[in-house]
Amino acid sequence: MPQERRTPAKLDLLQGTLDLLVLQTLASMGPQHGYGLARRIEQLSGDEVLLNQGTIYASLVRLQQRRWIAAEWGVSETNRRAKYYSITKAGKRELAEETSYWARLTAVVGRVLAPSGGSTK
Amino acid sequence: MTGRLREWWERLVGFLRGRQQDVDFDDELAAHVELAVEDSVRRGMSREDARRLASMKLGSRLAARELAGDQRGLPWFESWIADLRYAWRMMWKSPAFTATAVAMLAAGIGLNVIVFTVTNTVLFKGFPGVRDNERLLYITALRSGGASYADFEDWQSQARSFQGMALVRGGRYTYSDAAGMPETFDATAVTAGTFRLAGQKPLVGRDFAPADEVPGAAPVVVLRHGFWERRYGKDPSVIGRIVHVNGVPTTVIGVMPPGFSFPQNQDFWLPLVPTPEIRSRANHNNWFVLGRLADHATIDQARAELDTIGKRLEIAYPLTNKGFPVTAHRFHEFFIGPNATLIYQAMVGAVGCVLLIACANLANLLLARAMTRTREISLRLALGAARSRIVRQLLVESVLISSLGGFAGFWIAKWGVRIFAVAATGAGLSDQIAGNWFDHILDYSMDYRVFAFVAAISIGTGLLFGLAPARRLSTLDVNASLKDGGRGGSSRRSTLSALLVVSEMALAVVLLAGAGVMIRSFLKVYTADVGFNRHGLVTALINLPDAKYPTPAARIAFFDRLKTQVETMAGVESAAIGSLPAGGSQRIPFELAGAPPVDGQRLPVLAATTIGPAYFRTLGTPVLAGREFEDADRSSRVPVVVVNQRFAAAHWPGTDAIGKRLRLIRSNAPGPWLTVVGVVATVAQNDPLQPESNAVIYLPYQQENRASMWVIARTSLPVSGFAGALRKEVQNLDPALPLQLGPFTVADRLAERYQYRAMSGMLFLFCAVAALLLASIGLYAVVAHWVSQRTQEIGVRMAIGGSARDILQLVLTQAVTTIAFGLGTGLGAALLLLPALKAVLIQVSPADPITLVVAACALSAAALLGCLIPARRAMRVEPLRALRAESS
């Protein structure tokens, strides 16, 4: 099933990847606001992902539309009003599926690229 | 997967609600920045640096907003709507251009839709009310003139590729009821199951049942809806009533649904009761069989199977079936015929050409207009619009215009078709069958095929005329065109314009040549020598009912008396009883006296027709030798015959035909020897265009005993005046006898036969004139544009001493080159395409040199006229003003 959703366009893959990162972050850290998510993803990726933090909001809208995350206004530890996102049950299911798909995909791509990758270095 | 679906649902809802932005979004972004600042400050950054860093990392708030907003709607669809809105605004900004384009397209599309609707009706829709018309086949041994009942029974029992078959036989019947006088109507005798094959049931009452077909069964009749409505005011109690058909008491058992008239134009249907005479295999005059293909069968299979069955019958019954192969035809093959089909297709082609020319003109207009939009487009390209996006925008504009044209064209066509339907009533729509066969049958309403055609042609034309200009604009060199104020790409543009005009002119030449040969061919038909003087000849058909005129003597006496009465009518010069001049003949096997004996199956067949005394005098056809029939040629005397010159020349070449003898073989038995008493000039009895079909013999009605004869009069009276007088004479002889057909003039009747040719000739001419006009306007526009582009150059030339003549030459060289290319291409295309019309052209070659020369001259003249106006403008350019205008 998940393969069907993967169109070869580069943009889709990036978009899907960001969605996956958001879901994973919410699953492992609990409810987060937009900035927290962006910051967390930057940290986890060792600041390797050059994230335009604004783009995370399109992803959040999309995930809400799909009912994979829920949003709620809350108060931060610094007493600031912020919107908090949390992963839903459907979101957890999706995350599990996507993670296994991702693992398979990267394994395959890794295998295919390995020999030539080695020789160019 | 539900997630995806939900997303699209939300997007659709968002789109429909007009994308209500999340009201909290700004708060959320503000919170984002504040949180980021606090975070950085906590890690020791100054508040100012932290704020800058946070803003930088968040990126443009506007972009974030857009992105999130796009996620809430259907951006792709919304951009189409934006394009459409923009196109709409652009349209209203240049109303003159829009009006011209829409009007041109409306006319072109309207014309195409009219012709398509008519062609669709005549060729494909078949009879109204018939289910799956394309699965219904018409089966005959056409060369024998039809199918016999015995053939029908064999075909039906042996053919596997048909669900069922029916035999039909049209005729004229008198009908009377309590309401009064008997009148004659067209009716069709059909086998039970005919309506089921058509997929129809009676609206009230019942269908024919097999029991109605048994000889001796109580006679029954089913009425057409219109007849029921006119005569009985839709009174359902008519079912069960006894009426008289041909004098026989008959029970009305049913009424068919409205609009259903099948398989001809008739007022009622009777069961086809197979009497021994009807069952005779030799009896097959103009009957035909309908068959519905079985679900699994294709038309090719059906044809192959019928061919096999027909060959078997030819071997089994050589005398009646030999040489008459059986075939199945589709509606248009059977009723319209290959020639008329080709003409209808040619008409579709002709109007298509006109639309193509209109498209080329619009493409040129758009190209000219593109100049004024160069700046706008360059700016958009410079600001990062994708070229594909620009092409799309421009195509949306042209398709919007063409859709408006299509919409208007559709309404034009609706009216046009309505007018055509009225005009076509009583007109011959094919060579194949008599003029009024289709009256009130063909349904010219627009069906799904027409709607699909309108949609396709509207969008298609928009893409066609919009694509070239759009591509040209989208490949602009941005830098150059922004710098030089919109002159970029003008040389490529004019090449494209010239190409478009060349193809317009080529198409116009093809249309002109096509119209030329079609019209010449039609004139040949119209002026063909028919062998008699068609003017002042009026005729009507009389049919004597068997009940009242049971014996040959009674019929002959009636016709003799009628002839004498009509002869003495005021204003009548001469009168005769006979067959309709140029109205066809009967095929009968025959034998010449003294000819070597022939095996019965290979008897030659001649064409015969039946006439009375003074026939040729009335027609104005000279008697070349001997005499024509006289009152004295009674059946008691020696049997006599008159032959025409073509027949005499074919069978007794070089000798005197008078006194020669021949006999006819009917129902396998030779008749008495007939002696030739006269030779007359050849009348085009069968087909004026096929002289060999007109070798005909004439039999005297006094010896032939026929119930149905035409009365023919040469008169100075108009038809209307003659009609009243004739009816009175007939009623003097028999008050209950109606005129079966007519009276009408023979000239009208002849013209009617080829009416669809006249119609197509006129349409071709109209298309050709429209094409000529459009092509010369096209050339005018291009030359005018060329002149306006070169005003500066012309000014310089004049300033350095160029004369007006030089300038004229400059402009004309340009125009003449274009015309020469257009003519060359067009003549070549005409020579290639027109031979397709060969089958329908009569005594005219498709490459008729006169026509081609006239077409070429007409085009050159019109085109030169078109470029004369801009050329004169060029000659009047004032050098100083021209130079100044350019620099300002």
Short mmCIF file of C-alpha atoms in Angstrom, two decimals, chain A residues 1 4-5 15 33-35 38-39 42 47 51-58 60-62 64-68 73 76 78 80-83 85, chain B residues 1 3-4 6-7 10-11 22 24-25 27-29 31-32 34-36 38-40 42-43 54 56-60 64 67-68 71-73:
data_model
loop_
_atom_site.label_atom_id
_atom_site.label_comp_id
_atom_site.label_asym_id
_atom_site.label_seq_id
_atom_site.Cartn_x
_atom_site.Cartn_y
_atom_site.Cartn_z
CA MET A 1 0.00 0.00 0.00
CA GLU A 4 1.41 3.63 -4.23
CA ARG A 5 1.69 6.95 -2.52
CA GLN A 15 7.38 16.62 1.83
CA HIS A 33 4.42 23.35 19.57
CA GLY A 34 5.61 24.32 16.10
CA TYR A 35 8.85 25.87 17.21
CA ALA A 38 11.31 22.53 14.29
CA ARG A 39 14.03 22.89 16.87
CA GLU A 42 17.16 20.35 13.69
CA ASP A 47 21.62 20.46 12.25
CA LEU A 51 14.99 23.51 7.56
CA ASN A 52 13.07 26.61 6.59
CA GLN A 53 11.05 26.52 9.76
CA GLY A 54 8.04 28.12 8.07
CA THR A 55 7.50 25.07 5.94
CA ILE A 56 6.72 22.97 8.98
CA TYR A 57 3.33 24.66 9.28
CA ALA A 58 2.11 23.38 5.89
CA LEU A 60 1.20 20.43 10.34
CA VAL A 61 -1.95 21.51 8.45
CA ARG A 62 -1.68 18.47 6.23
CA GLN A 64 -4.20 17.60 10.86
CA GLN A 65 -6.29 17.24 7.71
CA ARG A 66 -5.37 13.59 7.67
CA ARG A 67 -6.31 13.30 11.36
CA TRP A 68 -2.85 11.98 12.23
CA TRP A 73 -3.83 25.78 22.46
CA SER A 76 4.50 26.83 27.42
CA THR A 78 7.70 30.08 29.92
CA ARG A 80 3.52 31.74 26.65
CA ARG A 81 0.35 30.80 24.78
CA ALA A 82 1.24 28.33 22.01
CA LYS A 83 -0.46 25.73 19.90
CA TYR A 85 0.31 19.26 18.56
CA MET B 1 -5.42 5.52 2.86
CA GLY B 3 -5.81 9.92 5.72
CA ARG B 4 -5.29 10.93 2.12
CA ARG B 6 -9.62 13.03 4.43
CA GLU B 7 -7.01 15.50 3.34
CA GLU B 10 -10.75 18.96 3.83
CA ARG B 11 -9.07 20.68 0.91
CA ASP B 22 -6.77 29.76 10.15
CA ASP B 24 -4.86 31.76 14.79
CA PHE B 25 -2.13 31.39 12.26
CA ASP B 27 -0.66 34.16 16.62
CA GLU B 28 0.97 30.84 16.09
CA LEU B 29 3.77 32.33 14.02
CA ALA B 31 4.44 32.53 19.32
CA HIS B 32 6.96 30.62 17.22
CA GLU B 34 8.87 34.47 20.71
CA LEU B 35 9.62 30.91 21.73
CA ALA B 36 12.67 30.89 19.50
CA GLU B 38 13.44 32.98 24.50
CA ASP B 39 15.26 29.79 23.65
CA SER B 40 18.24 31.63 22.19
CA ARG B 42 18.41 31.42 27.48
CA ARG B 43 21.47 30.09 25.67
CA ALA B 54 14.53 33.47 14.73
CA MET B 56 15.80 34.12 9.54
CA LYS B 57 15.13 30.56 10.49
CA LEU B 58 11.40 30.92 10.17
CA GLY B 59 11.83 32.36 6.69
CA SER B 60 9.28 34.60 5.08
CA ALA B 64 4.74 30.16 5.35
CA LEU B 67 2.23 27.29 1.95
CA ALA B 68 -0.11 26.50 4.80
CA GLN B 71 -2.56 23.11 1.97
CA ARG B 72 -6.06 24.22 2.93
CA GLY B 73 -7.38 24.55 -0.62
#
